[in-house]
Short mmCIF file of C-alpha atoms and ligand atoms in Angstrom, two decimals:
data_model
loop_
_atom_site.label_atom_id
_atom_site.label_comp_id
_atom_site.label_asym_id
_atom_site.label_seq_id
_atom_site.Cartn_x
_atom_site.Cartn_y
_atom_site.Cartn_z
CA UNK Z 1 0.00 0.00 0.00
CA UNK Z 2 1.01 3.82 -0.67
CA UNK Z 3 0.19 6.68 0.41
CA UNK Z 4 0.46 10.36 0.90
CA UNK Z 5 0.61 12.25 3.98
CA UNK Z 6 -0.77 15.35 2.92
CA UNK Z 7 -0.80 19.26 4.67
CA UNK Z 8 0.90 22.11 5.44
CA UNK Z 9 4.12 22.33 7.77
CA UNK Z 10 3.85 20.84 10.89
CA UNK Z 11 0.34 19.31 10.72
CA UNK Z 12 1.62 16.00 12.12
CA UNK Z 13 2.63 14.40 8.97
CA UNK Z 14 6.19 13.53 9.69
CA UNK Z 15 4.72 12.09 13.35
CA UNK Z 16 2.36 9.96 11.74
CA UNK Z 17 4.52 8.51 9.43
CA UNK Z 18 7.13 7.69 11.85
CA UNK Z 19 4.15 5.72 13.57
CA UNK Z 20 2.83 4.23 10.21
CA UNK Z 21 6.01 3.16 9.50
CA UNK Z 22 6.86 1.26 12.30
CA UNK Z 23 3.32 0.02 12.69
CA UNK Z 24 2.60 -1.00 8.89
CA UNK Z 25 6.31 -1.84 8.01
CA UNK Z 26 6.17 0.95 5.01
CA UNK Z 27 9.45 3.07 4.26
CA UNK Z 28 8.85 6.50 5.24
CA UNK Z 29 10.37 9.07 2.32
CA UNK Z 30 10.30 12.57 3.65
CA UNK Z 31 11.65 14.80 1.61
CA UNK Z 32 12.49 17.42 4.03
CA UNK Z 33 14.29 14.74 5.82
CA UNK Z 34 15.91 13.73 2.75
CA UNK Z 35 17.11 17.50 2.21
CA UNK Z 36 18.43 18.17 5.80
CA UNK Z 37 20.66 14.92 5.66
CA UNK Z 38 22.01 16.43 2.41
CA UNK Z 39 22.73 19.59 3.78
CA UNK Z 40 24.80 17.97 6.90
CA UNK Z 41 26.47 15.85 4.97
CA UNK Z 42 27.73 19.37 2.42
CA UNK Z 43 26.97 17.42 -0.84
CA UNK Z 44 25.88 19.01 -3.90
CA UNK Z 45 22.53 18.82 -3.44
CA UNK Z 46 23.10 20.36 0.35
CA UNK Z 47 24.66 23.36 -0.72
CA UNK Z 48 22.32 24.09 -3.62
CA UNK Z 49 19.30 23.05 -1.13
CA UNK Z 50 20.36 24.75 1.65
CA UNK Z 51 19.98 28.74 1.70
CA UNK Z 52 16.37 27.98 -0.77
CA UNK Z 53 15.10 25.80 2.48
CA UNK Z 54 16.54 28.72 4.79
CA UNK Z 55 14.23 31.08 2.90
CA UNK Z 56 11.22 28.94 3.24
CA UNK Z 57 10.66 28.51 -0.98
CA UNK Z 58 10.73 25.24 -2.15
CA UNK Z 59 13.69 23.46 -3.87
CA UNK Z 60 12.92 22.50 -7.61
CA UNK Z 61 10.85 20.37 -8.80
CA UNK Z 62 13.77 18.16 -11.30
CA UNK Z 63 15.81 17.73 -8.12
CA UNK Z 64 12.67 16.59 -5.99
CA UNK Z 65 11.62 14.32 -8.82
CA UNK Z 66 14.70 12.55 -9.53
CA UNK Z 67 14.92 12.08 -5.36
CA UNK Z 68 11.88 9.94 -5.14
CA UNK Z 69 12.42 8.09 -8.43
CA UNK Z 70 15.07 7.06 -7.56
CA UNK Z 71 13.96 6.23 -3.46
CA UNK Z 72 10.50 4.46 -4.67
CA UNK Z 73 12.56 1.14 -6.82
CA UNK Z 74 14.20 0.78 -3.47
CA UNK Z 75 13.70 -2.71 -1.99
CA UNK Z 76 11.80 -1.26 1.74
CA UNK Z 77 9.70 0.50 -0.64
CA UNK Z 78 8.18 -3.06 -2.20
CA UNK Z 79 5.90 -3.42 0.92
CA UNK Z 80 4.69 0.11 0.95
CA UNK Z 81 5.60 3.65 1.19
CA UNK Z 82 4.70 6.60 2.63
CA UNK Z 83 5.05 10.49 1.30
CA UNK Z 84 5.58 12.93 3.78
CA UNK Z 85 6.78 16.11 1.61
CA UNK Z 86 5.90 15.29 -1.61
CA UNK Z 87 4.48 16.05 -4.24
CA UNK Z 88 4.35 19.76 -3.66
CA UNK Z 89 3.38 21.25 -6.69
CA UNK Z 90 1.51 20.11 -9.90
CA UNK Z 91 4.95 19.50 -11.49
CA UNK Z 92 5.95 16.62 -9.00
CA UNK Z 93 2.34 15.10 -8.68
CA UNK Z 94 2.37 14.37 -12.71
CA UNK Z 95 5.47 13.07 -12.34
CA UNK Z 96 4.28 11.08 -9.56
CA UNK Z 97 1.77 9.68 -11.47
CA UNK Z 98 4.33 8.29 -14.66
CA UNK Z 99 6.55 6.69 -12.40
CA UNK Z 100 3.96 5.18 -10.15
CA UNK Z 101 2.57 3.53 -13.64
CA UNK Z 102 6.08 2.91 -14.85
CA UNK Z 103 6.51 1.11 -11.71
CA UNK Z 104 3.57 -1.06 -11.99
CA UNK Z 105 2.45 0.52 -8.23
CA UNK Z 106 -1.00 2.40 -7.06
CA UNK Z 107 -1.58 5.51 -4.83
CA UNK Z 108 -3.93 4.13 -2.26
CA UNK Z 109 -4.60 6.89 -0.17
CA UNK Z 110 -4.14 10.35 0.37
CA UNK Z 111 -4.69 11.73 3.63
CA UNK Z 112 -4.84 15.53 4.60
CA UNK Z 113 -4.11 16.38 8.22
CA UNK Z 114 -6.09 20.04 8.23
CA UNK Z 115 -4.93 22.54 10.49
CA UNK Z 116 -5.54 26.10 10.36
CA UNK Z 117 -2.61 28.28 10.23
CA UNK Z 118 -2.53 30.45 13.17
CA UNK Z 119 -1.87 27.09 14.97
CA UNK Z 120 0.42 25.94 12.96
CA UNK Z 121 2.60 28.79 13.77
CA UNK Z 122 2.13 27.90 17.72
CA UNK Z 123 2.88 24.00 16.68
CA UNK Z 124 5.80 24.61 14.29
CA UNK Z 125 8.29 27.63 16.13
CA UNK Z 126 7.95 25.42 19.82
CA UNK Z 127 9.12 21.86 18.03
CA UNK Z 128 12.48 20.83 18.39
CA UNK Z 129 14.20 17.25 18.34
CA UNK Z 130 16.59 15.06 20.12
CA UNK Z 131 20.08 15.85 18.43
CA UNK Z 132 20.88 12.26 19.10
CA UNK Z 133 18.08 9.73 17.96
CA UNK Z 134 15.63 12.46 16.21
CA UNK Z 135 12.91 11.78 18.36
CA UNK Z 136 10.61 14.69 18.14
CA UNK Z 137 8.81 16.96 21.19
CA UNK Z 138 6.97 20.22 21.46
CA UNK Z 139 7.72 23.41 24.24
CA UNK Z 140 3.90 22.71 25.11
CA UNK Z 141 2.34 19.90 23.73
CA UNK Z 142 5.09 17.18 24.17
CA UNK Z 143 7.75 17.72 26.38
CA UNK Z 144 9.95 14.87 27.58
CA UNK Z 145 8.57 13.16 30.51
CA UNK Z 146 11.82 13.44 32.38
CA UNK Z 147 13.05 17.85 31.47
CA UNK Z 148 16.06 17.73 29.41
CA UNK Z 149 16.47 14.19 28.84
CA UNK Z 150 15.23 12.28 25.41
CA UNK Z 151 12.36 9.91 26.30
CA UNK Z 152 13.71 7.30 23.41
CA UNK Z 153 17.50 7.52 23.89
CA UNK Z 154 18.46 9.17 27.37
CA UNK Z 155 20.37 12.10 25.57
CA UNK Z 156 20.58 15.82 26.90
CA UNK Z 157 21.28 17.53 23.56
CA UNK Z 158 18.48 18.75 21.54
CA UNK Z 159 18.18 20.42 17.99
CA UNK Z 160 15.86 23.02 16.43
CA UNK Z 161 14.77 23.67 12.62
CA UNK Z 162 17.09 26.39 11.18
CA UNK Z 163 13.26 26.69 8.72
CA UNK Z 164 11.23 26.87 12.01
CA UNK Z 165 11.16 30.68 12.69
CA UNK Z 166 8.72 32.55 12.90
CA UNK Z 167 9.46 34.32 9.80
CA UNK Z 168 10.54 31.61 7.84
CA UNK Z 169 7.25 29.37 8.41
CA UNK Z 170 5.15 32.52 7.41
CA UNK Z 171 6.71 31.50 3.99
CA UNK Z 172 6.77 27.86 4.32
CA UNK Z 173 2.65 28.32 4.42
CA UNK Z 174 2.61 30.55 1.98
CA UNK Z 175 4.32 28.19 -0.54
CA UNK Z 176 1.99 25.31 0.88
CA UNK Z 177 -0.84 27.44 -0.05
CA UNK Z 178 0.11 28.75 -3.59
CA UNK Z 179 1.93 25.69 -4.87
CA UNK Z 180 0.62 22.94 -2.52
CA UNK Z 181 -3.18 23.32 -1.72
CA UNK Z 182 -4.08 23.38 -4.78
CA UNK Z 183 -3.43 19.53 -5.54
CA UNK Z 184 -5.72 18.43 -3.48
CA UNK Z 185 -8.99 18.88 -5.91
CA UNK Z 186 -7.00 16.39 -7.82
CA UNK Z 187 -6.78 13.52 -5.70
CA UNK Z 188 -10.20 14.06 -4.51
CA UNK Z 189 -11.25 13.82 -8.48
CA UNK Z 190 -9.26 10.29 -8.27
CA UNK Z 191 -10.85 9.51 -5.37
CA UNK Z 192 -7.82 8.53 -3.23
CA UNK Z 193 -8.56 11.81 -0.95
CA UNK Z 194 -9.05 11.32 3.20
CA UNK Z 195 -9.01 14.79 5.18
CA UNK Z 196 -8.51 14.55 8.73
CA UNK Z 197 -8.46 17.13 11.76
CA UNK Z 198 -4.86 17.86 12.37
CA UNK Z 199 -5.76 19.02 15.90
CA UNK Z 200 -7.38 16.53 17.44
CA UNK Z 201 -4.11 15.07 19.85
CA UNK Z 202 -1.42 12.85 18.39
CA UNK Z 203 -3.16 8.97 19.47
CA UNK Z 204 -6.45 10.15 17.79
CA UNK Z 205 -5.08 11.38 14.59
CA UNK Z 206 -2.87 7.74 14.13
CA UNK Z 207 -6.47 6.04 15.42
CA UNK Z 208 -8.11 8.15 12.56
CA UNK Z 209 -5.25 6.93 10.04
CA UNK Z 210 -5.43 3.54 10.78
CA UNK Z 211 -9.24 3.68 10.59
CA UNK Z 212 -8.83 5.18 6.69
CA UNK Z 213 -5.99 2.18 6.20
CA UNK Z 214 -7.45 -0.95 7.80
CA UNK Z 215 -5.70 -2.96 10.37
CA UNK Z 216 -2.69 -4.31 9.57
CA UNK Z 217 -3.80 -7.65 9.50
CA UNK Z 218 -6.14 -6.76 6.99
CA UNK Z 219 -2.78 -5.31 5.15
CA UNK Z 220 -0.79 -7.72 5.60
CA UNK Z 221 -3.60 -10.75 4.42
CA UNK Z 222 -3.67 -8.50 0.96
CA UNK Z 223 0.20 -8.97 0.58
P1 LIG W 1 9.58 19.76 5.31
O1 LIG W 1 10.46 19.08 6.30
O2 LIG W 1 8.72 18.79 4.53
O3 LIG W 1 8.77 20.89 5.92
O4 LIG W 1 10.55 20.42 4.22
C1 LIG W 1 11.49 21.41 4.58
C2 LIG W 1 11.90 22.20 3.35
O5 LIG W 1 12.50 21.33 2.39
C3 LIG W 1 10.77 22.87 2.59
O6 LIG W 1 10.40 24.12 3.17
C4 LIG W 1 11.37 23.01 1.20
O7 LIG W 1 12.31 24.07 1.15
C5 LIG W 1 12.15 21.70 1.06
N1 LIG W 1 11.31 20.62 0.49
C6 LIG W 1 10.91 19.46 1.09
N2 LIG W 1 10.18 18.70 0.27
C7 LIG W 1 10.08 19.39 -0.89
C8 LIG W 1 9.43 19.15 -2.14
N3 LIG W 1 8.71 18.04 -2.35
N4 LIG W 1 9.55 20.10 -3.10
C9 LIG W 1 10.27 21.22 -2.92
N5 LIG W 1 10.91 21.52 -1.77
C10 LIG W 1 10.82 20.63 -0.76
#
């Protein structure tokens, strides 16, 4: 099974696929996370990524394209995949479409997390990760249980998005809205479209996914 995690900056997606992933067995291809181990690493497609993801426009499409090709005729993907990221514009979801065909592979579902965007302002500028293990909390809505320590890996050292100012998500949603949004008519037309609140706390939202997906028996029995 595939499927896209669809919505605007930090609506949840890359949470729920980090769930879906380990709950389903799919490979979880975010391109953001995809980007920001390019730019650490200081390859070519780090430093040409780099200062367009600082300004909060999007990197283009060719690039983005030839990233997922490229990811999706990997062996994890065979089971199932999940997009968190991508497509972001009308450019990458035709593309999306030829090599899904070429590939002899489907788009099951596509599943909007709606948020509004005041909130997503609030959700996005207090997230930060563990600098160790990646594991991901919130200044308000998910701290670690123990202050200062990583729930997952016991480490003190914690990271923040360079993208995850103020400023810089102001533009992030801006691009969502202009080059993103406007896919969605699309995969409702197909008929692969799901929207789901964003808001509602993390449990329900993966409750809500699962309910869209089927239980992974139910999965599994179709594999
Ligand atoms: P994300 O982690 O998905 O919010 O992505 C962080 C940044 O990476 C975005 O603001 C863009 O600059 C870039 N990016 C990620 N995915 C894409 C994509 N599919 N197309 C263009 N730019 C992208």
């Amino acid at each position: 099974m595939n499927l896209i995690l669809f919505g605007p900056p930090g609506a949840g997606k890359g949470t729920q696929a980090d769930y879906l992933a380990k709950d389903y067995g799919f490979a979880k291809l975010s391109t953001g996370d995809m980007l920001r181990a390019a730019v650490t690493s200081g390859s070519a497609l780090g430093k040409q990524a780099q200062s367009i993801m600082a300004a909060g426009q999007l990197v283009p499409d060719e690039i983005m394209i030839n990233l997922i090709r490229d990811r999706i005729q990997q062996p994890d993907c065979q089971k199932g995949f999940i997009l968190d990221g991508f497509p972001r514009t009308e450019a990458q979801a035709k593309a999306l479409d030829d090599m899904l065909k070429s590939e002899k592979k489907a788009l099951n579902h596509v599943i909007e997390l709606k948020v509004d965007d005041q909130q997503l302002v609030e959700r996005i500028v207090g997230r930060y990760s563990c600098a160790k293990c990646g594991a991901g909390y919130h200044d308000t809505f998910k701290k670690p249980h123990a202050a200062g320590v990583c729930d997952e890996c016991g480490s003190a050292t914690f990271s923040r998005r360079e993208d995850d100012k103020a400023e810089t998500v102001t533009k992030r949603l801006e691009a969502y809205h202009r080059q993103t949004a406007p896919l969605l008519p699309y995969y409702m037309k197909v008929g692969v479209l799901t929207t789901i609140d964003g808001l509602a706390d993390i449990d329900e939202v993966t409750r809500q996914i699962e309910k869209v997906l089927g239980t992974k028996e139910k999965i599994a029995a179709q594999h």
